[in-house]
Amino acid sequence: MYIKNAWYVAAWSADLATAAPLAITMLDEPLVLYRDDAGRAVALEDRCCHRLAPLSHGRVEGRDIRCLYHGLKFAPDGTCNDMPGHTAIPKAMRVRAYPVAERHSALWVWMGDPARADATQIPDFRGPDHPDWAMLPGRMDYAADYRLIQDNLLDLSHVPYVHRASFGRSDARINDAWTRATVHVAPLAQGVHVTRWLTDTPAQPFLGQPAGARVDVLNAFDYLVPGIFLLTTRHYAQGTAQRSPREAPTEAPLFATFSCQAVTPLTARTTCYFFAYGPWMRHPDAVAMKDGYATLALQAFNEDKTLIEAQQRIIDADPARPMTLFDVDRAPVQYNRLAASLMEQERR
Ligand code: FES
Ligand SMILES: [Fe+2]
């Protein structure tokens, strides 16, 4: 039910600011994350090999972590290097170590075969450290199957309904533009690329357009294995969509926002949703606008959460009941087919 050979976001870097070990269950596996005395992040199985006590109740000592039940100490590679009262340490005294990389202000953990972990494959997530975007990070815990959250992100036709008051700003012209939009879905090696033009929508006041002006907004995202959502929203002069119906035009937009999100399955019914959202730094008021965008995003993501958790309860009440899909589901169907084939390859 999970893709294992992939980098998953386990935490924002700031969530692991101190030496205190952090327990997180990912893909039904208990992990402990900690920083060693040089600030490097380590990810180990959160289960001491002796009597299976959680290492997250332990203590970081230099590069290592000591189990505070009977004192075994483990190195970042999972080997036991101190067994109180013993000089010879059996090889079986070890815990699983997970490759971990710190990129884009986030901690990424490789959940599969360590020999295949390649940190250069981590996608172009943009966190609060990015110079071009004024990003504010956040996270949310869901009581839902990660696949319901993925399907929601892959099919943004829900925006004028779930988010009519937040992203839609209770403005019928914005919500109508979402309903009218033609959606293009293209396969990627590791996911899908989805674009839609929202044409003839009211220009936001800060765009410096005359009162009542309309703009065309290009909404384009990549959804990548194992659940990474990278969305750019660019505002252009009205008429741009007609001139450039499939691709982003070459000229710079009037304004843009970026959002990166990561869906990390914890267990079959719990998921951690990491997100960052913010305006383009090239706008003179970007920094001043950043809190407003983060607040708007949080409002919208809570709208998704309320709906998806309710959907999960309905599904669980009658799990055999099938869904009836239609053309708005093209991107989720394509992505889920790719994910299923990757899981199948891993099983072989
Ligand atoms: S359970 Fe960890 S040392 Fe005994
Ligand atoms: Fe949503």
Coordinates of C-alpha atoms and ligand atoms in Angstrom, one line a residue:
M1 CA 0.0 0.0 0.0
Y2 CA 3.0 2.3 0.0
I3 CA 5.9 3.1 -2.4
K4 CA 9.0 2.4 -0.3
N5 CA 11.8 3.4 -2.6
A6 CA 11.2 7.2 -2.4
W7 CA 12.1 10.2 -0.3
Y8 CA 9.4 11.2 2.1
V9 CA 9.2 14.4 4.0
A10 CA 9.4 13.5 7.7
A11 CA 9.5 17.0 9.2
W12 CA 10.4 20.6 8.5
S13 CA 14.0 21.2 9.5
A14 CA 12.8 23.6 12.2
D15 CA 10.7 20.8 13.8
L16 CA 14.0 19.1 14.7
A17 CA 15.7 22.2 16.1
T18 CA 17.1 20.7 19.3
A19 CA 18.8 17.5 20.3
A20 CA 15.6 16.0 21.7
P21 CA 14.7 12.9 19.7
L22 CA 11.5 13.1 17.7
A23 CA 9.3 10.0 17.2
I24 CA 7.4 9.7 14.0
T25 CA 5.6 6.7 12.5
M26 CA 6.0 6.6 8.7
L27 CA 4.5 4.0 6.4
D28 CA 3.6 2.0 9.5
E29 CA 7.2 1.9 10.7
P30 CA 8.3 3.6 13.9
L31 CA 11.2 6.0 13.4
V32 CA 13.2 8.3 15.6
L33 CA 14.8 11.4 14.2
Y34 CA 17.5 13.3 16.0
R35 CA 20.4 15.7 15.4
D36 CA 23.9 14.7 16.4
D37 CA 26.2 17.2 18.1
A38 CA 27.3 18.5 14.6
G39 CA 23.6 19.2 13.7
R40 CA 23.4 16.4 11.2
A41 CA 20.0 14.6 11.1
V42 CA 19.8 10.9 11.8
A43 CA 16.9 8.5 11.2
L44 CA 16.8 5.2 13.0
E45 CA 14.2 2.6 13.7
D46 CA 12.4 3.7 16.9
R47 CA 12.7 0.3 18.5
C48 CA 15.7 -0.8 20.5
C49 CA 16.8 -4.3 19.4
H50 CA 17.1 -5.5 23.1
R51 CA 13.6 -5.2 24.5
L52 CA 12.0 -3.1 21.8
A53 CA 11.8 0.1 23.9
P54 CA 11.5 3.3 21.9
L55 CA 14.8 5.0 21.2
S56 CA 12.9 8.3 21.1
H57 CA 12.8 8.0 24.9
G58 CA 16.6 7.9 24.8
R59 CA 19.4 10.4 24.9
V60 CA 21.6 11.8 22.2
E61 CA 25.3 11.4 23.0
G62 CA 27.6 13.0 20.4
R63 CA 26.8 11.3 17.1
D64 CA 24.9 8.4 18.8
I65 CA 21.7 7.8 20.7
R66 CA 21.5 5.8 23.9
C67 CA 18.5 3.7 24.8
L68 CA 17.4 4.8 28.3
Y69 CA 16.0 1.4 29.3
H70 CA 19.2 -0.7 29.8
G71 CA 21.7 1.6 28.2
L72 CA 22.6 0.2 24.7
K73 CA 24.1 2.9 22.5
F74 CA 23.6 3.1 18.7
A75 CA 25.6 4.9 16.0
P76 CA 23.9 6.7 13.1
D77 CA 24.4 3.5 10.9
G78 CA 22.3 1.6 13.4
T79 CA 25.1 -0.5 14.9
C80 CA 25.4 -0.9 18.7
N81 CA 28.7 0.6 19.9
D82 CA 28.2 0.4 23.6
M83 CA 26.7 -2.4 25.6
P84 CA 27.1 -1.6 29.3
G85 CA 29.3 -4.2 31.1
H86 CA 30.4 -5.9 27.9
T87 CA 33.3 -5.5 25.5
A88 CA 32.2 -7.9 22.8
I89 CA 29.0 -6.7 21.1
P90 CA 27.0 -9.3 19.1
K91 CA 26.4 -8.3 15.4
A92 CA 22.6 -8.8 16.0
M93 CA 22.6 -5.9 18.3
R94 CA 21.6 -3.3 15.8
V95 CA 18.6 -1.3 14.6
R96 CA 17.6 -0.3 11.1
A97 CA 19.1 3.0 9.9
Y98 CA 17.3 5.1 7.2
P99 CA 19.0 7.4 4.7
V100 CA 18.1 11.0 5.6
A101 CA 18.8 14.2 3.7
E102 CA 18.1 17.8 4.6
R103 CA 17.0 19.9 1.6
H104 CA 14.7 22.9 1.1
S105 CA 14.2 23.4 4.9
A106 CA 12.8 19.9 5.2
L107 CA 14.1 16.4 6.4
W108 CA 13.6 13.7 3.8
V109 CA 13.8 10.0 4.7
W110 CA 14.3 7.2 2.3
M111 CA 12.0 4.4 3.3
G112 CA 13.2 1.7 0.9
D113 CA 16.4 -0.1 -0.1
P114 CA 19.2 2.2 1.3
A115 CA 21.5 1.2 -1.7
R116 CA 19.0 3.0 -4.0
A117 CA 18.8 6.3 -2.0
D118 CA 20.1 9.2 -4.1
A119 CA 19.5 12.6 -2.6
T120 CA 19.9 14.3 -6.0
Q121 CA 16.4 12.8 -6.8
I122 CA 14.7 15.0 -4.1
P123 CA 12.3 17.2 -6.0
D124 CA 12.5 21.0 -6.3
F125 CA 10.5 21.7 -3.1
R126 CA 10.8 25.3 -2.0
G127 CA 10.8 26.0 1.6
P128 CA 11.2 29.1 3.7
D129 CA 14.9 29.3 2.8
H130 CA 14.1 30.0 -0.9
P131 CA 15.2 33.4 -2.2
D132 CA 12.5 33.8 -4.9
W133 CA 9.4 33.0 -2.8
A134 CA 8.2 34.3 0.6
M135 CA 7.2 30.9 1.9
L136 CA 5.7 30.1 5.3
P137 CA 5.7 26.4 6.2
G138 CA 3.0 24.5 8.1
R139 CA 1.8 20.9 8.7
M140 CA -1.4 19.2 9.5
D141 CA -2.3 15.8 10.8
Y142 CA -5.1 13.9 9.1
A143 CA -7.2 11.0 10.3
A144 CA -7.4 9.7 6.7
D145 CA -5.8 7.4 4.2
Y146 CA -3.1 9.4 2.3
R147 CA -4.6 8.4 -1.0
L148 CA -7.7 10.5 -0.3
I149 CA -5.5 13.6 0.2
Q150 CA -3.5 12.8 -3.0
D151 CA -6.7 12.5 -5.0
N152 CA -7.9 15.8 -3.6
L153 CA -4.6 17.6 -4.7
L154 CA -4.6 15.9 -8.1
D155 CA -8.1 17.1 -8.9
L156 CA -8.5 20.8 -8.2
S157 CA -12.0 20.8 -9.6
H158 CA -13.0 20.9 -6.0
V159 CA -11.7 24.4 -5.5
P160 CA -14.9 26.4 -6.4
Y161 CA -16.9 24.1 -4.0
V162 CA -14.7 23.3 -1.1
H163 CA -12.7 26.6 -1.3
R164 CA -15.4 28.9 -2.7
A165 CA -14.9 31.3 0.2
S166 CA -11.1 31.0 0.6
F167 CA -9.3 30.6 -2.7
G168 CA -12.5 31.6 -4.5
R169 CA -12.8 34.7 -2.3
S170 CA -16.6 34.3 -2.4
D171 CA -16.4 35.9 -5.8
A172 CA -18.6 34.1 -8.5
R173 CA -16.2 35.3 -11.2
I174 CA -13.3 33.5 -9.7
N175 CA -15.3 30.3 -8.9
D176 CA -16.8 30.4 -12.4
A177 CA -13.4 30.6 -13.9
W178 CA -12.4 27.3 -12.1
T179 CA -15.6 25.6 -13.3
R180 CA -15.1 26.7 -16.9
A181 CA -11.4 25.8 -17.1
T182 CA -10.1 23.2 -19.5
V183 CA -7.7 20.9 -17.8
H184 CA -4.6 19.4 -19.5
V185 CA -3.0 16.4 -17.9
A186 CA 0.4 15.2 -19.2
P187 CA 2.4 12.2 -17.9
L188 CA 5.8 12.7 -16.3
A189 CA 8.4 10.0 -15.6
Q190 CA 7.7 10.3 -11.9
G191 CA 4.2 11.8 -11.8
V192 CA 1.8 13.9 -13.7
H193 CA 1.7 17.6 -14.9
V194 CA -1.6 19.4 -14.8
T195 CA -2.4 22.8 -16.1
R196 CA -5.5 25.0 -16.4
W197 CA -6.1 28.6 -17.4
L198 CA -8.5 30.5 -15.2
T199 CA -9.6 33.2 -17.7
D200 CA -11.2 36.5 -17.3
T201 CA -10.9 36.6 -13.5
P202 CA -10.9 39.8 -11.5
A203 CA -7.4 41.3 -11.0
Q204 CA -6.3 41.4 -7.4
P205 CA -6.0 45.0 -6.2
F206 CA -2.3 44.7 -5.5
L207 CA -1.5 44.0 -9.2
G208 CA -1.6 47.7 -10.0
Q209 CA -4.3 47.1 -12.6
P210 CA -7.1 49.6 -13.1
A211 CA -10.3 49.0 -11.1
G212 CA -12.4 46.3 -12.6
A213 CA -9.6 44.9 -14.7
R214 CA -9.5 41.2 -15.5
V215 CA -6.5 38.9 -15.7
D216 CA -5.8 35.3 -16.9
V217 CA -4.3 33.0 -14.3
L218 CA -2.3 30.0 -15.2
N219 CA -2.5 27.3 -12.6
A220 CA 0.1 24.6 -13.2
F221 CA 1.4 21.8 -11.0
D222 CA 3.5 18.7 -10.9
Y223 CA 2.4 15.8 -8.7
L224 CA 5.4 13.6 -8.1
V225 CA 6.0 10.2 -6.4
P226 CA 5.6 9.6 -3.5
G227 CA 3.2 12.5 -2.9
I228 CA 4.9 15.8 -3.7
F229 CA 2.8 18.6 -5.0
L230 CA 4.5 21.6 -6.7
L231 CA 2.1 24.3 -7.8
T232 CA 2.8 27.6 -9.5
T233 CA 0.0 30.2 -10.0
R234 CA 0.9 33.0 -12.4
H235 CA -1.3 36.1 -13.2
Y236 CA -1.1 37.6 -16.7
A237 CA -2.8 40.3 -18.7
Q238 CA -6.2 39.3 -20.0
G239 CA -5.9 37.6 -23.4
T240 CA -2.7 35.7 -22.6
A241 CA -4.5 32.4 -22.3
Q242 CA -5.9 32.7 -25.8
R243 CA -2.4 33.4 -27.2
S244 CA -0.7 30.6 -25.2
P245 CA -3.4 28.0 -24.4
R246 CA -1.2 25.1 -23.5
E247 CA 2.1 26.5 -22.1
A248 CA 3.3 29.3 -19.9
P249 CA 4.0 32.3 -22.1
T250 CA 7.5 33.6 -22.3
E251 CA 6.9 37.0 -20.7
A252 CA 7.1 37.4 -16.9
P253 CA 3.8 37.3 -15.1
L254 CA 2.3 40.3 -13.3
F255 CA 2.4 38.2 -10.1
A256 CA 2.8 34.6 -9.0
T257 CA 2.5 32.4 -6.0
F258 CA 4.1 29.0 -5.3
S259 CA 3.0 26.2 -3.1
C260 CA 4.8 23.0 -2.3
Q261 CA 3.1 20.2 -0.3
A262 CA 4.0 16.7 0.7
V263 CA 1.7 13.9 1.7
T264 CA 3.4 11.5 4.0
P265 CA 1.5 8.4 5.1
L266 CA 2.0 7.6 8.8
T267 CA -0.4 4.6 9.1
A268 CA -3.3 3.2 7.0
R269 CA -5.6 5.9 8.5
T270 CA -3.3 8.7 9.5
T271 CA -1.3 11.1 7.3
C272 CA 0.9 14.1 7.8
Y273 CA 0.4 16.9 5.3
F274 CA 3.3 19.3 5.0
F275 CA 2.8 22.6 3.1
A276 CA 4.3 25.9 2.3
Y277 CA 2.7 28.7 0.4
G278 CA 3.7 32.2 -0.5
P279 CA 4.0 35.0 -3.0
W280 CA 6.8 35.7 -5.5
M281 CA 9.6 37.9 -4.1
R282 CA 9.6 40.0 -7.2
H283 CA 6.5 41.7 -6.1
P284 CA 7.5 44.7 -3.9
D285 CA 5.0 43.8 -1.2
A286 CA 5.8 40.1 -1.1
V287 CA 7.1 40.0 2.4
A288 CA 4.2 42.1 3.7
M289 CA 1.7 39.7 1.9
K290 CA 3.3 36.5 3.1
D291 CA 1.3 36.2 6.4
G292 CA -1.9 36.9 4.5
Y293 CA -1.2 34.1 2.0
A294 CA -0.2 31.7 4.8
T295 CA -3.5 32.4 6.6
L296 CA -5.5 32.0 3.4
A297 CA -3.8 28.7 2.7
L298 CA -4.4 27.4 6.3
Q299 CA -8.1 28.3 6.0
A300 CA -8.3 26.4 2.7
F301 CA -6.3 23.4 3.9
N302 CA -8.6 23.1 6.9
E303 CA -11.6 23.1 4.5
D304 CA -10.0 20.1 2.7
K305 CA -9.3 18.3 6.0
T306 CA -12.8 18.7 7.2
L307 CA -14.2 17.3 4.0
I308 CA -11.7 14.5 3.6
E309 CA -11.9 13.2 7.1
A310 CA -15.7 13.1 6.8
Q311 CA -15.3 11.3 3.4
Q312 CA -13.0 8.8 5.2
R313 CA -15.7 8.1 7.8
I314 CA -18.3 7.5 5.1
I315 CA -15.9 5.1 3.2
D316 CA -15.1 3.2 6.4
A317 CA -18.8 2.6 7.1
D318 CA -19.1 0.7 3.8
P319 CA -15.6 0.0 2.4
A320 CA -17.0 -2.2 -0.5
R321 CA -19.0 0.7 -2.0
P322 CA -17.3 1.7 -5.3
M323 CA -16.7 5.3 -6.4
T324 CA -18.1 6.5 -9.8
L325 CA -15.5 8.6 -11.5
F326 CA -15.7 11.0 -14.4
D327 CA -13.3 13.1 -16.5
V328 CA -12.2 15.4 -13.7
D329 CA -10.5 12.3 -12.2
R330 CA -8.0 11.9 -15.1
A331 CA -5.0 13.1 -13.2
P332 CA -5.7 11.0 -10.0
V333 CA -6.4 8.0 -12.2
Q334 CA -3.1 8.5 -14.1
Y335 CA -1.1 9.1 -11.0
N336 CA -2.6 6.2 -9.1
R337 CA -1.8 3.9 -12.1
L338 CA 1.8 4.9 -12.0
A339 CA 2.0 4.5 -8.2
A340 CA 0.4 1.0 -8.4
S341 CA 2.9 0.0 -11.0
L342 CA 5.8 1.2 -8.9
M343 CA 4.5 -0.7 -5.9
E344 CA 4.1 -3.8 -8.0
Q345 CA 7.7 -3.5 -9.2
E346 CA 8.8 -3.3 -5.6
R347 CA 6.9 -6.4 -4.7
R348 CA 8.7 -8.4 -7.4
Ligands
FES1 S1 15.4 -2.0 25.6 FE1 17.0 -0.8 25.0 S2 18.7 -1.3 26.2 FE2 17.1 -2.7 26.8
FE2 FE -8.2 21.7 -1.7

